[in-house]
Short mmCIF file of C-alpha atoms in Angstrom, two decimals:
data_model
loop_
_atom_site.label_atom_id
_atom_site.label_comp_id
_atom_site.label_asym_id
_atom_site.label_seq_id
_atom_site.Cartn_x
_atom_site.Cartn_y
_atom_site.Cartn_z
CA MET A 1 0.00 0.00 0.00
CA THR A 2 1.08 3.54 -0.66
CA ALA A 3 0.24 6.64 1.37
CA ILE A 4 -0.68 9.58 -0.83
CA ALA A 5 -2.29 12.91 -0.07
CA ALA A 6 -5.21 14.47 -1.91
CA THR A 7 -2.72 16.12 -4.26
CA GLY A 8 -1.00 12.81 -4.96
CA GLN A 9 2.18 13.82 -3.10
CA THR A 10 3.68 12.03 -0.09
CA THR A 11 2.99 13.89 3.15
CA ASP A 12 3.67 13.62 6.87
CA THR A 13 0.22 15.03 7.66
CA ALA A 14 -3.10 13.26 7.29
CA SER A 15 -2.90 11.06 4.19
CA PHE A 16 -4.98 8.67 2.14
CA GLU A 17 -3.97 5.05 1.73
CA TYR A 18 -5.01 3.36 -1.50
CA GLU A 19 -4.89 -0.31 -2.28
CA LYS A 20 -2.71 -1.02 -5.28
CA LYS A 21 -5.66 -2.46 -7.19
CA GLY A 22 -8.52 -0.03 -7.62
CA ARG A 23 -9.22 3.22 -5.82
CA TRP A 24 -10.08 1.82 -2.39
CA LEU A 25 -9.38 4.24 0.44
CA THR A 26 -8.11 2.08 3.30
CA GLN A 27 -7.86 5.11 5.57
CA TRP A 28 -10.76 7.55 5.86
CA GLU A 29 -11.27 9.76 8.94
CA PRO A 30 -13.60 12.65 7.98
CA ASP A 31 -14.31 13.52 11.63
CA ASN A 32 -10.58 14.10 12.21
CA PRO A 33 -10.13 17.88 11.55
CA ARG A 34 -6.48 17.45 10.55
CA PHE A 35 -7.33 14.72 8.08
CA TRP A 36 -10.30 16.68 6.69
CA GLU A 37 -8.36 19.91 6.16
CA SER A 38 -5.30 18.27 4.57
CA GLY A 39 -7.16 16.75 1.63
CA GLY A 40 -10.16 14.89 3.00
CA GLU A 41 -12.60 17.68 2.14
CA GLN A 42 -11.27 17.95 -1.42
CA THR A 43 -11.67 14.22 -2.02
CA ALA A 44 -15.13 14.13 -0.45
CA LYS A 45 -16.38 17.00 -2.61
CA LYS A 46 -14.92 15.40 -5.74
CA ASN A 47 -16.88 12.23 -5.05
CA LEU A 48 -19.99 14.25 -4.22
CA TRP A 49 -20.07 16.04 -7.59
CA PHE A 50 -19.52 12.89 -9.62
CA SER A 51 -22.22 11.22 -7.54
CA VAL A 52 -24.65 14.11 -8.14
CA PHE A 53 -24.02 13.92 -11.89
CA ALA A 54 -24.69 10.18 -12.06
CA GLU A 55 -27.75 10.40 -9.80
CA ASN A 56 -29.14 13.33 -11.77
CA LEU A 57 -29.03 11.22 -14.94
CA GLY A 58 -30.66 8.36 -13.05
CA PHE A 59 -33.65 10.57 -12.27
CA SER A 60 -33.69 11.86 -15.88
CA VAL A 61 -34.03 8.33 -17.27
CA TRP A 62 -36.39 7.28 -14.46
CA VAL A 63 -38.91 9.97 -15.46
CA LEU A 64 -38.37 9.66 -19.21
CA PHE A 65 -41.62 7.76 -19.86
CA GLY A 66 -43.59 10.50 -18.11
CA SER A 67 -42.35 12.96 -20.74
CA ILE A 68 -42.64 10.88 -23.91
CA VAL A 69 -46.00 9.10 -23.46
CA THR A 70 -47.82 12.34 -24.25
CA ALA A 71 -46.38 12.28 -27.80
CA MET A 72 -46.46 8.53 -28.47
CA GLY A 73 -50.08 8.58 -29.63
CA ALA A 74 -49.20 11.12 -32.32
CA ALA A 75 -46.20 8.93 -33.22
CA GLY A 76 -48.51 6.08 -34.24
CA PHE A 77 -48.87 3.98 -31.08
CA THR A 78 -52.56 3.16 -30.99
CA PHE A 79 -52.73 2.28 -27.30
CA LEU A 80 -52.07 5.97 -26.52
CA GLU A 81 -54.17 7.59 -29.22
CA GLY A 82 -56.72 10.09 -27.94
CA LEU A 83 -54.74 10.95 -24.79
CA GLY A 84 -55.06 14.65 -25.57
CA LYS A 85 -58.83 14.25 -25.82
CA GLY A 86 -59.16 12.55 -22.46
CA ASN A 87 -59.67 9.04 -23.87
CA PRO A 88 -60.02 6.94 -20.66
CA THR A 89 -58.16 3.95 -22.13
CA ALA A 90 -55.26 6.10 -23.34
CA VAL A 91 -55.07 7.93 -19.99
CA ALA A 92 -55.07 4.60 -18.11
CA ASN A 93 -52.34 3.20 -20.38
CA ALA A 94 -50.22 6.34 -19.99
CA LEU A 95 -50.49 6.22 -16.19
CA LEU A 96 -49.57 2.53 -16.23
CA LEU A 97 -46.46 3.23 -18.33
CA THR A 98 -45.39 6.06 -16.02
CA SER A 99 -46.04 4.12 -12.81
CA VAL A 100 -44.05 0.99 -13.69
CA PRO A 101 -40.66 2.80 -13.50
CA THR A 102 -41.72 4.15 -10.10
CA LEU A 103 -42.46 0.66 -8.79
CA VAL A 104 -39.21 -0.85 -10.08
CA GLY A 105 -37.13 2.11 -8.90
CA ALA A 106 -38.64 1.91 -5.42
CA THR A 107 -37.95 -1.83 -5.23
CA LEU A 108 -34.34 -1.42 -6.37
CA ARG A 109 -33.66 1.18 -3.68
CA ILE A 110 -33.46 -1.61 -1.10
CA PRO A 111 -30.66 -3.72 -2.70
CA TYR A 112 -28.94 -0.57 -3.98
CA THR A 113 -28.57 0.63 -0.38
CA PHE A 114 -26.56 -2.49 0.47
CA ALA A 115 -24.55 -2.48 -2.76
CA VAL A 116 -22.15 0.33 -1.85
CA PRO A 117 -20.66 -1.43 1.20
CA LYS A 118 -20.46 -4.64 -0.82
CA PHE A 119 -18.92 -3.40 -4.09
CA GLY A 120 -17.63 0.07 -3.26
CA GLY A 121 -18.98 3.47 -4.24
CA ARG A 122 -16.74 3.85 -7.30
CA ALA A 123 -17.60 0.49 -8.85
CA PHE A 124 -21.30 0.67 -8.12
CA THR A 125 -21.70 4.24 -9.35
CA THR A 126 -20.02 3.18 -12.59
CA PHE A 127 -22.32 0.16 -12.87
CA SER A 128 -25.52 2.03 -12.00
CA ALA A 129 -24.72 4.79 -14.51
CA ALA A 130 -23.91 2.30 -17.29
CA MET A 131 -27.19 0.47 -16.64
CA LEU A 132 -29.04 3.55 -17.87
CA LEU A 133 -27.89 2.71 -21.40
CA PHE A 134 -30.23 -0.30 -21.60
CA PRO A 135 -33.58 1.55 -21.28
CA THR A 136 -32.42 4.51 -23.39
CA LEU A 137 -31.01 2.51 -26.31
CA GLY A 138 -33.87 0.00 -26.18
CA LEU A 139 -36.46 2.75 -26.13
CA ALA A 140 -34.76 4.61 -28.99
CA TYR A 141 -35.03 1.45 -31.11
CA PHE A 142 -38.62 0.45 -30.36
CA VAL A 143 -40.04 3.97 -30.51
CA ASN A 144 -39.26 3.80 -34.24
CA GLN A 145 -41.35 0.64 -34.63
CA PRO A 146 -44.99 1.88 -34.54
CA GLY A 147 -46.33 -1.67 -34.50
CA THR A 148 -44.58 -2.47 -31.20
CA PRO A 149 -47.12 -3.78 -28.66
CA MET A 150 -47.60 -2.09 -25.31
CA TRP A 151 -46.06 -4.96 -23.33
CA VAL A 152 -42.65 -4.21 -24.88
CA PHE A 153 -42.84 -0.65 -23.62
CA LEU A 154 -43.89 -1.94 -20.20
CA LEU A 155 -40.66 -3.96 -20.11
CA LEU A 156 -38.68 -0.89 -21.17
CA ALA A 157 -40.47 1.15 -18.51
CA ALA A 158 -39.38 -1.44 -15.96
CA LEU A 159 -35.79 -1.10 -17.20
CA ALA A 160 -36.05 2.69 -16.82
CA GLY A 161 -36.75 1.99 -13.15
CA VAL A 162 -33.02 1.33 -12.60
CA GLY A 163 -32.61 5.11 -12.54
CA GLY A 164 -34.76 5.32 -9.41
CA GLY A 165 -32.52 2.94 -7.50
CA ASN A 166 -29.51 5.23 -8.01
CA PHE A 167 -30.79 7.57 -5.31
CA SER A 168 -30.26 5.09 -2.48
CA SER A 169 -26.80 3.95 -3.56
CA SER A 170 -25.71 7.54 -4.14
CA MET A 171 -27.00 8.75 -0.76
CA ALA A 172 -25.47 5.76 1.05
CA ASN A 173 -22.12 6.32 -0.63
CA ILE A 174 -21.90 10.06 0.05
CA SER A 175 -22.91 9.65 3.70
CA PHE A 176 -19.62 7.78 4.30
CA PHE A 177 -17.46 10.58 2.88
CA PHE A 178 -18.51 13.52 5.08
CA PRO A 179 -18.15 14.26 8.82
CA GLU A 180 -21.27 14.27 10.97
CA GLY A 181 -21.50 18.06 10.99
CA LYS A 182 -21.46 18.27 7.19
CA LYS A 183 -23.51 15.25 6.16
CA GLY A 184 -26.81 17.12 6.13
CA ALA A 185 -25.65 19.71 3.61
CA ALA A 186 -23.88 17.13 1.43
CA LEU A 187 -26.88 14.79 1.35
CA GLY A 188 -29.18 17.75 0.65
CA ILE A 189 -27.09 18.76 -2.37
CA ASN A 190 -26.98 15.15 -3.53
CA ALA A 191 -30.75 14.71 -3.22
CA ALA A 192 -31.63 18.05 -4.81
CA GLY A 193 -29.22 17.46 -7.69
CA GLY A 194 -30.88 14.13 -8.37
CA ASN A 195 -34.42 15.52 -8.12
CA LEU A 196 -33.54 18.20 -10.69
CA GLY A 197 -33.13 15.41 -13.23
CA VAL A 198 -36.92 15.15 -13.31
CA ALA A 199 -37.34 18.83 -14.23
CA GLN A 200 -34.62 18.83 -16.87
CA THR A 201 -36.14 15.83 -18.66
CA GLN A 202 -39.61 17.34 -18.57
CA LEU A 203 -38.19 20.53 -20.10
CA ALA A 204 -35.79 19.00 -22.63
CA ALA A 205 -37.97 16.17 -23.96
CA PRO A 206 -40.87 18.31 -25.28
CA LEU A 207 -38.40 20.77 -26.83
CA LEU A 208 -36.59 17.96 -28.66
CA ILE A 209 -39.84 16.34 -29.76
CA THR A 210 -40.96 19.67 -31.21
CA LEU A 211 -37.56 20.05 -32.90
CA GLY A 212 -38.02 16.66 -34.53
CA THR A 213 -41.40 17.63 -36.00
CA HIS A 214 -39.92 20.89 -37.31
CA LEU A 215 -36.99 19.11 -38.93
CA LEU A 216 -39.22 16.53 -40.62
CA ALA A 217 -42.96 17.17 -40.49
CA LYS A 218 -45.71 17.29 -37.92
CA ASP A 219 -46.77 13.73 -38.66
CA ALA A 220 -46.18 10.31 -37.12
CA ALA A 221 -42.68 10.01 -38.59
CA GLY A 222 -41.77 13.48 -37.32
CA TYR A 223 -42.94 12.64 -33.83
CA ARG A 224 -40.97 9.40 -33.86
CA PHE A 225 -37.86 11.31 -34.89
CA GLY A 226 -38.47 13.84 -32.13
CA LEU A 227 -38.94 11.05 -29.58
CA THR A 228 -35.66 9.51 -30.72
CA LEU A 229 -33.86 12.81 -30.13
CA ALA A 230 -35.47 13.16 -26.68
CA ILE A 231 -34.21 9.70 -25.73
CA LEU A 232 -30.74 9.57 -27.27
CA VAL A 233 -29.75 13.00 -25.94
CA TRP A 234 -28.98 11.34 -22.58
CA VAL A 235 -26.62 8.68 -23.96
CA PRO A 236 -23.45 10.81 -24.20
CA PHE A 237 -24.01 12.16 -20.70
CA ILE A 238 -24.47 8.61 -19.38
CA LEU A 239 -21.19 7.57 -20.96
CA VAL A 240 -19.42 10.56 -19.40
CA ALA A 241 -20.94 9.78 -15.98
CA ALA A 242 -19.88 6.12 -16.13
CA PHE A 243 -16.35 7.00 -17.27
CA GLY A 244 -16.03 9.80 -14.71
CA ALA A 245 -17.06 7.51 -11.87
CA LEU A 246 -14.66 4.80 -12.99
CA ARG A 247 -11.75 7.19 -13.48
CA TYR A 248 -12.12 9.66 -10.64
CA MET A 249 -14.32 8.34 -7.82
CA ASP A 250 -13.13 6.41 -4.77
CA SER A 251 -14.40 3.58 -2.59
CA ILE A 252 -14.03 3.52 1.19
CA ALA A 253 -12.85 0.21 2.61
CA SER A 254 -14.32 0.93 6.06
CA ALA A 255 -17.82 1.57 4.64
CA LYS A 256 -19.19 -1.80 5.70
CA ALA A 257 -22.79 -2.84 6.10
CA ASP A 258 -24.05 -2.88 9.67
CA GLY A 259 -26.53 -5.75 9.82
CA LYS A 260 -27.36 -5.18 13.47
CA SER A 261 -28.32 -1.55 12.84
CA TYR A 262 -30.61 -2.55 9.98
CA LYS A 263 -32.31 -5.14 12.17
CA LEU A 264 -32.82 -2.60 14.95
CA ALA A 265 -34.09 -0.02 12.47
CA LEU A 266 -36.58 -2.47 10.98
CA THR A 267 -37.99 -3.30 14.42
CA ASN A 268 -38.16 0.35 15.49
CA PRO A 269 -41.72 1.72 15.11
CA HIS A 270 -40.36 5.15 14.21
CA THR A 271 -38.91 3.74 10.98
CA TRP A 272 -42.39 2.77 9.82
CA ILE A 273 -44.07 5.93 11.04
CA MET A 274 -41.56 8.00 9.09
CA SER A 275 -41.96 5.70 6.06
CA PHE A 276 -45.69 6.45 6.13
CA LEU A 277 -45.02 10.18 6.28
CA TYR A 278 -42.43 9.99 3.50
CA ILE A 279 -45.03 8.33 1.26
CA GLY A 280 -46.95 11.59 1.62
CA THR A 281 -44.00 13.87 0.82
CA PHE A 282 -41.59 12.10 -1.56
CA GLY A 283 -44.25 9.70 -2.85
CA SER A 284 -46.37 12.69 -3.84
CA PHE A 285 -43.39 14.50 -5.38
CA ILE A 286 -42.31 11.61 -7.57
CA GLY A 287 -45.84 10.34 -8.31
CA PHE A 288 -47.20 13.70 -9.41
CA SER A 289 -43.95 14.50 -11.26
CA PHE A 290 -44.34 11.38 -13.39
CA ALA A 291 -48.07 11.93 -13.96
CA PHE A 292 -48.14 15.74 -14.35
CA PRO A 293 -47.58 15.89 -18.16
CA THR A 294 -50.33 13.30 -18.66
CA LEU A 295 -52.71 15.07 -16.27
CA ILE A 296 -52.25 18.41 -18.03
CA LYS A 297 -52.75 16.94 -21.50
CA ALA A 298 -55.83 14.95 -20.44
CA ASN A 299 -57.52 17.80 -18.55
CA PHE A 300 -56.54 20.75 -20.75
CA PRO A 301 -56.24 19.42 -24.32
CA HIS A 302 -56.75 22.89 -25.83
CA LEU A 303 -53.26 23.90 -24.63
CA ALA A 304 -51.83 21.91 -27.54
CA GLN A 305 -53.12 24.69 -29.78
CA ILE A 306 -50.94 27.26 -28.01
CA GLY A 307 -47.58 26.80 -29.69
CA TRP A 308 -45.14 28.02 -27.06
CA ILE A 309 -46.89 26.22 -24.17
CA SER A 310 -47.09 22.95 -26.09
CA THR A 311 -43.42 23.25 -27.05
CA VAL A 312 -42.27 23.26 -23.41
CA GLY A 313 -44.53 20.39 -22.37
CA ASN A 314 -47.45 22.46 -21.08
CA LEU A 315 -45.09 23.82 -18.38
CA ALA A 316 -45.09 20.44 -16.58
CA PHE A 317 -41.37 20.75 -15.82
CA LEU A 318 -42.07 23.62 -13.40
CA GLY A 319 -43.52 21.24 -10.81
CA ALA A 320 -40.40 19.12 -10.40
CA LEU A 321 -38.23 22.23 -10.63
CA VAL A 322 -39.82 24.07 -7.70
CA GLY A 323 -40.12 20.82 -5.74
CA SER A 324 -36.40 20.15 -6.12
CA PHE A 325 -35.29 23.63 -5.08
CA SER A 326 -37.62 23.72 -2.08
CA ARG A 327 -36.19 20.52 -0.58
CA PRO A 328 -33.04 22.12 0.91
CA VAL A 329 -35.21 24.99 2.14
CA GLY A 330 -37.33 22.52 4.08
CA GLY A 331 -34.25 21.13 5.81
CA TRP A 332 -32.92 24.62 6.58
CA ILE A 333 -36.21 25.83 8.09
CA SER A 334 -36.54 22.61 10.08
CA ASP A 335 -33.12 23.22 11.63
CA LYS A 336 -34.54 26.45 13.01
CA VAL A 337 -38.01 25.49 14.22
CA GLY A 338 -38.14 21.67 14.17
CA GLY A 339 -38.95 19.19 11.43
CA ALA A 340 -42.20 17.91 12.95
CA ARG A 341 -43.75 21.38 13.13
CA ILE A 342 -42.88 22.05 9.49
CA THR A 343 -44.17 18.62 8.45
CA VAL A 344 -47.57 19.26 10.06
CA ILE A 345 -47.82 22.58 8.21
CA VAL A 346 -46.74 20.90 4.97
CA PHE A 347 -49.39 18.18 5.08
CA THR A 348 -52.11 20.66 5.98
CA GLY A 349 -51.04 22.86 3.07
CA MET A 350 -50.96 19.88 0.70
CA ALA A 351 -54.60 19.09 1.54
CA VAL A 352 -55.51 22.72 0.76
CA ALA A 353 -53.53 22.54 -2.51
CA VAL A 354 -55.51 19.46 -3.60
CA ALA A 355 -58.77 21.31 -2.88
CA LEU A 356 -57.54 24.19 -5.07
CA ILE A 357 -56.67 21.72 -7.86
CA MET A 358 -60.20 20.34 -7.79
CA THR A 359 -61.62 23.86 -7.79
CA ALA A 360 -59.50 24.68 -10.84
CA LEU A 361 -60.84 21.62 -12.68
CA THR A 362 -64.40 22.63 -11.85
CA MET A 363 -63.72 26.14 -13.15
CA LYS A 364 -61.68 24.77 -16.10
CA SER A 365 -59.00 27.30 -15.17
CA PHE A 366 -55.50 26.26 -16.23
CA PRO A 367 -53.74 29.19 -14.46
CA LEU A 368 -55.32 28.18 -11.12
CA TYR A 369 -54.63 24.50 -11.86
CA LEU A 370 -50.95 25.19 -12.54
CA ALA A 371 -50.59 27.51 -9.52
CA ALA A 372 -52.25 24.96 -7.20
CA PHE A 373 -50.02 22.16 -8.49
CA LEU A 374 -46.91 24.31 -8.09
CA LEU A 375 -47.95 25.01 -4.50
CA LEU A 376 -48.34 21.26 -3.99
CA PHE A 377 -44.88 20.60 -5.47
CA VAL A 378 -43.24 23.29 -3.31
CA LEU A 379 -44.81 21.74 -0.23
CA THR A 380 -43.67 18.22 -1.17
CA GLY A 381 -40.11 19.55 -1.50
CA VAL A 382 -40.24 21.30 1.86
CA GLY A 383 -41.76 18.14 3.35
CA ASN A 384 -38.98 15.97 1.91
CA GLY A 385 -36.46 18.18 3.68
CA SER A 386 -38.35 18.35 6.97
CA THR A 387 -39.01 14.60 7.20
CA TYR A 388 -35.35 13.78 6.50
CA ARG A 389 -34.42 16.31 9.18
CA MET A 390 -36.70 14.48 11.63
CA ILE A 391 -35.08 11.06 11.24
CA PRO A 392 -31.71 11.64 13.00
CA SER A 393 -33.44 13.80 15.62
CA ILE A 394 -35.95 11.08 16.42
CA PHE A 395 -33.33 8.36 16.76
CA GLY A 396 -31.08 10.70 18.76
CA ALA A 397 -33.89 11.59 21.16
CA THR A 398 -34.93 7.98 21.70
CA ALA A 399 -31.27 7.05 22.32
CA LYS A 400 -31.01 9.80 24.94
CA LYS A 401 -34.15 8.54 26.67
CA TYR A 402 -32.99 4.91 26.49
CA ALA A 403 -29.56 5.78 27.90
CA ALA A 404 -31.11 7.67 30.82
CA GLU A 405 -33.53 4.85 31.67
CA HIS A 406 -30.98 2.00 31.39
CA GLY A 407 -27.82 3.63 32.75
CA MET A 408 -26.12 3.41 29.39
CA GLN A 409 -23.29 5.70 28.29
CA LEU A 410 -24.80 8.52 26.23
CA THR A 411 -21.98 8.49 23.67
CA GLU A 412 -22.49 4.77 23.06
CA ALA A 413 -26.25 5.22 22.68
CA GLN A 414 -25.80 8.15 20.28
CA ALA A 415 -23.36 6.19 18.11
CA SER A 416 -25.89 3.37 17.88
CA ALA A 417 -28.63 5.89 17.06
CA ARG A 418 -26.61 7.33 14.18
CA ARG A 419 -26.11 3.86 12.69
CA GLN A 420 -29.81 3.05 13.06
CA ALA A 421 -30.80 6.39 11.52
CA GLY A 422 -28.57 5.69 8.52
CA ALA A 423 -30.16 2.29 8.08
CA ALA A 424 -33.66 3.72 8.54
CA ILE A 425 -33.07 6.35 5.84
CA GLY A 426 -32.54 3.59 3.27
CA VAL A 427 -35.78 1.85 4.27
CA ILE A 428 -37.76 5.08 4.45
CA GLY A 429 -36.49 6.22 1.04
CA ALA A 430 -37.58 2.95 -0.57
CA VAL A 431 -41.04 2.93 1.01
CA GLY A 432 -41.53 6.60 0.15
CA ALA A 433 -40.79 5.91 -3.50
CA PHE A 434 -43.44 3.16 -3.49
CA GLY A 435 -45.84 5.97 -2.64
CA GLY A 436 -45.31 7.36 -6.13
CA PHE A 437 -46.52 4.10 -7.64
CA ILE A 438 -49.53 3.99 -5.31
CA LEU A 439 -50.50 7.55 -6.23
CA GLN A 440 -50.38 6.94 -9.98
CA GLN A 441 -52.29 3.69 -9.66
CA ALA A 442 -54.94 5.45 -7.55
CA LEU A 443 -55.38 8.05 -10.30
CA ARG A 444 -55.50 5.34 -12.96
CA LEU A 445 -58.02 3.13 -11.16
CA SER A 446 -60.17 6.11 -10.24
CA ASN A 447 -60.29 7.14 -13.89
CA ILE A 448 -61.19 3.59 -15.02
CA ASN A 449 -63.84 2.88 -12.37
CA PHE A 450 -65.39 6.32 -11.89
CA GLY A 451 -64.61 8.04 -15.17
CA SER A 452 -62.84 10.76 -13.18
CA MET A 453 -59.71 11.21 -11.08
CA ALA A 454 -61.59 13.34 -8.55
CA PRO A 455 -62.17 10.47 -6.06
CA ALA A 456 -58.42 9.73 -5.99
CA PHE A 457 -57.54 13.40 -5.45
CA TRP A 458 -60.00 13.78 -2.59
CA ALA A 459 -58.75 10.52 -1.04
CA TYR A 460 -55.25 11.98 -1.07
CA ALA A 461 -56.47 15.19 0.55
CA VAL A 462 -57.88 13.09 3.39
CA ALA A 463 -54.63 11.10 3.57
CA PHE A 464 -52.62 14.33 3.94
CA VAL A 465 -54.83 15.42 6.84
CA VAL A 466 -54.32 12.01 8.47
CA MET A 467 -50.55 12.31 8.01
CA ALA A 468 -50.59 15.74 9.65
CA GLY A 469 -52.45 14.20 12.58
CA VAL A 470 -50.00 11.28 12.86
CA THR A 471 -47.08 13.71 12.90
CA TRP A 472 -48.68 15.77 15.66
CA TRP A 473 -49.72 12.69 17.67
CA CYS A 474 -46.33 11.01 17.61
CA TYR A 475 -43.91 13.94 17.66
CA LEU A 476 -45.52 17.15 18.89
CA ARG A 477 -47.69 16.22 21.86
CA THR A 478 -46.32 17.06 25.29
CA SER A 479 -47.19 13.63 26.71
CA PHE A 480 -46.05 10.17 25.68
CA ALA A 481 -48.20 8.29 23.22
CA THR A 482 -46.91 4.87 24.31
CA ASP A 483 -43.77 3.49 25.86
CA LYS A 484 -42.55 2.38 22.44
CA VAL A 485 -43.57 5.42 20.42
CA PRO A 486 -42.95 8.49 22.58
CA SER A 487 -43.86 12.03 21.78
CA LEU A 488 -40.60 13.83 21.12
CA ALA A 489 -41.60 17.48 21.41
CA TYR A 490 -38.72 18.12 23.79
CA ALA A 491 -36.25 16.99 21.12
CA ASN A 492 -37.34 19.67 18.62
CA VAL A 493 -37.67 17.06 15.89
#
């Protein structure tokens, strides 16, 4: 082994030790100020930015179907014809195609969380980025075959789900690189950078589809060419991300899986309470992000006649954009006043936003509809930040209480709490992403069985009120709910 500093030069100060094969860091002490200042910070930030780039592309591919299904009917795919006229079958098929990537991505978040300790952050980031080539290249081929049956696109949608798993592996990897006092900011940047991939796809795809019709003609062949451009545009970036991870990222040898912490986290009721709440925040963000282009086209088909609005995808990208930027704000505000208080406000506001959406549909007012949805997206972003802020506070507070009641050393209890919180975040992130699938399926089934999505929207408004109540009951009351699930108002969670 050779000791080398961040600059690559031998040093007598804090240094990095690499194995001769691969870029495995056998020494990594981010909580050591001397180590951090003499190159640790530089290396951590380098890995963060490559991680953000790869995760951002993962989200871009994950949401790709949400942006292209609105044009596939015009491209000659009969199972989506009439989507712009509110055809119930086409709307149901579109929501099915956009929900399958959500389901697969949510499922993959669980094994992806464990993959980094097993294979190393460098190797797995390279692998997860390269995997994005399969859905993009496959989709680019079959979108030019108008006779392709829907089941083929369902398989491709499932392959696009690999992009959703990247979030968990990326977050798990970056958490090992930064000291405790800087993890929150680093993970916030990582998460927000990934979430922005949704907005950039929803902006770029309609522009490229429109470009394709201008270059050829506004017919089925033109739309297929535009769809091809909207898909293949990501391929060079994916190749750069995979090469960059392979060439420049590092793996930390000490980043090992902690099976005991995962077992404790899975048996801790707070993990499942927070998973339920995260379904409401992140599940709503990702579910509505995937469905928003379809919802706009189905409910306001006349917008297709307004050239500039149609060109930028009926402004659907704005939802994911404001939701992504509001996520760090939610964490920052929660640091000041407590995550639970912000989360209660968020869920209450989300219920009001749904009521405004339904009012807009009754009035057939697109400006009110867009404004209400943007409010909903902002609140989901703030809620994503506030719920993630709650997790370490909850586990820290319960550790403090446990240590006091059992005569345990506080430092030992807090160390265990940090490990459990890290494990819980992986579980909560996966369950929350499943919420996106549930939401889209609720909209789809409501449309099939009732001829309207209104029942699903109102059901979600009720669910948001329930989630606000659960947050207050478990984390804001001044008395204990039960011995196992205490109220943690004193912990400012």
